[in-house]
Short mmCIF file of C-alpha atoms in Angstrom, two decimals:
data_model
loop_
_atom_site.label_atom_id
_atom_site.label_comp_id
_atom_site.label_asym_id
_atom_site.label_seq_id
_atom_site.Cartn_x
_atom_site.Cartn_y
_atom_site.Cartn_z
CA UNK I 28 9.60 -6.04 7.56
CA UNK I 29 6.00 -4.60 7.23
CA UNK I 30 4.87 -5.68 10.80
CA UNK I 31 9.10 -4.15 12.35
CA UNK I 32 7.68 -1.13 10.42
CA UNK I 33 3.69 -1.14 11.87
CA UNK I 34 5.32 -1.75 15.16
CA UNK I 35 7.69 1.16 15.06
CA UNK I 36 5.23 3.65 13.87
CA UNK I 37 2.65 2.32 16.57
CA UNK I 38 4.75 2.95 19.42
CA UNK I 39 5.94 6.63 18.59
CA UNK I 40 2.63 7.47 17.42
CA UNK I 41 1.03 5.21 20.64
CA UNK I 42 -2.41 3.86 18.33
CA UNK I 43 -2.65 -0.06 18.06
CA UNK I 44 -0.96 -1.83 15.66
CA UNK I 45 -4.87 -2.79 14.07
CA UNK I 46 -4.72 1.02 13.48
CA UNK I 47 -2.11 1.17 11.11
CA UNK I 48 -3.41 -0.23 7.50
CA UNK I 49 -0.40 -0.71 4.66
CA UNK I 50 -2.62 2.74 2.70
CA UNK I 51 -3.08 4.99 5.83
CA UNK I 52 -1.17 7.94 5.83
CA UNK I 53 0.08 8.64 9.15
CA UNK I 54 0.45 12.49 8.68
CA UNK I 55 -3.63 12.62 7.92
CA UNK I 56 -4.89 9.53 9.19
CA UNK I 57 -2.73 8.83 12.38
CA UNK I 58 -2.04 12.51 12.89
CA UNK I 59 1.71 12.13 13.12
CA UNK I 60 3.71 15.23 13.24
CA UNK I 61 7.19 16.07 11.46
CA UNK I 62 8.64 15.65 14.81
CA UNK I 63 6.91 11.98 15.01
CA UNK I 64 7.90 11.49 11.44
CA UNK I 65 11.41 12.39 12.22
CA UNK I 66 11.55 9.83 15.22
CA UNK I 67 9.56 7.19 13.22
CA UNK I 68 12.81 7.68 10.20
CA UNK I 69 15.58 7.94 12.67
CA UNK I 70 14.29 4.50 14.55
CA UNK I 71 14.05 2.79 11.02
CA UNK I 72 17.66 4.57 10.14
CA UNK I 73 18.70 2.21 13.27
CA UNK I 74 16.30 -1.01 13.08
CA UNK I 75 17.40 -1.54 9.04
CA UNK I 76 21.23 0.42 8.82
CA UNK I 77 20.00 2.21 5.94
CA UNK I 78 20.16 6.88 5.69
CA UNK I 79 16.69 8.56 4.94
CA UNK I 80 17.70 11.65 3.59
CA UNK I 81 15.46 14.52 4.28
CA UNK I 82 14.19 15.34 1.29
CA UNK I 83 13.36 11.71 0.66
CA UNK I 84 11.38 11.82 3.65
CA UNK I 85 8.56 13.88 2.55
CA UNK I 86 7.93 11.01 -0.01
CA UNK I 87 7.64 8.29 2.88
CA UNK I 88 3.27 9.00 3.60
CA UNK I 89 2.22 5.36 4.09
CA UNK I 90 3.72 2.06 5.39
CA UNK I 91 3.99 0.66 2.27
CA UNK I 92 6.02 3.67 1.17
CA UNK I 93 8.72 3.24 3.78
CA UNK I 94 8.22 -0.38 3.39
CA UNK I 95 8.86 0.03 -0.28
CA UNK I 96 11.99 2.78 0.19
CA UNK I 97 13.41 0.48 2.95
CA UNK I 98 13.47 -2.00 0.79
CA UNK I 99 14.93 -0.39 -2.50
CA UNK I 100 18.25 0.78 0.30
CA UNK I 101 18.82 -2.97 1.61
#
């Protein structure tokens, strides 16, 4: 699931996959913005059937978080 995840996030925010550590946050590190962050949650929403709820999403910094939500909704 982690590398489906790395993957996603690497081609919406278009850095390499080596980029993307399980601890960076991609708002400050990989300068995502809300309207990346949205597309990164509603391609997840697809790849894994689950619903990220909005406010949940501000919670969701790092790949391990969404790793670690993803998980808890499977």
């Amino acid at each position: 699931m982690k590398a489906k995840v790395k993957q996603i996030v690497s081609e919406i925010l278009d850095v390499t996959v080596d980029e993307i550590k399980d601890d960076v946050s991609i708002l400050d590190d990989l300068g995502a913005d809300s309207i990346a962050v949205m597309e990164i949650v509603m391609e997840l929403e697809g790849e894994y059937g689950v619903d990220v709820p909005t406010e949940d999403v501000v919670n969701l910094k790092t790949v391990n978080d969404i790793v670690a939500y993803i998980e808890s909704k499977v």
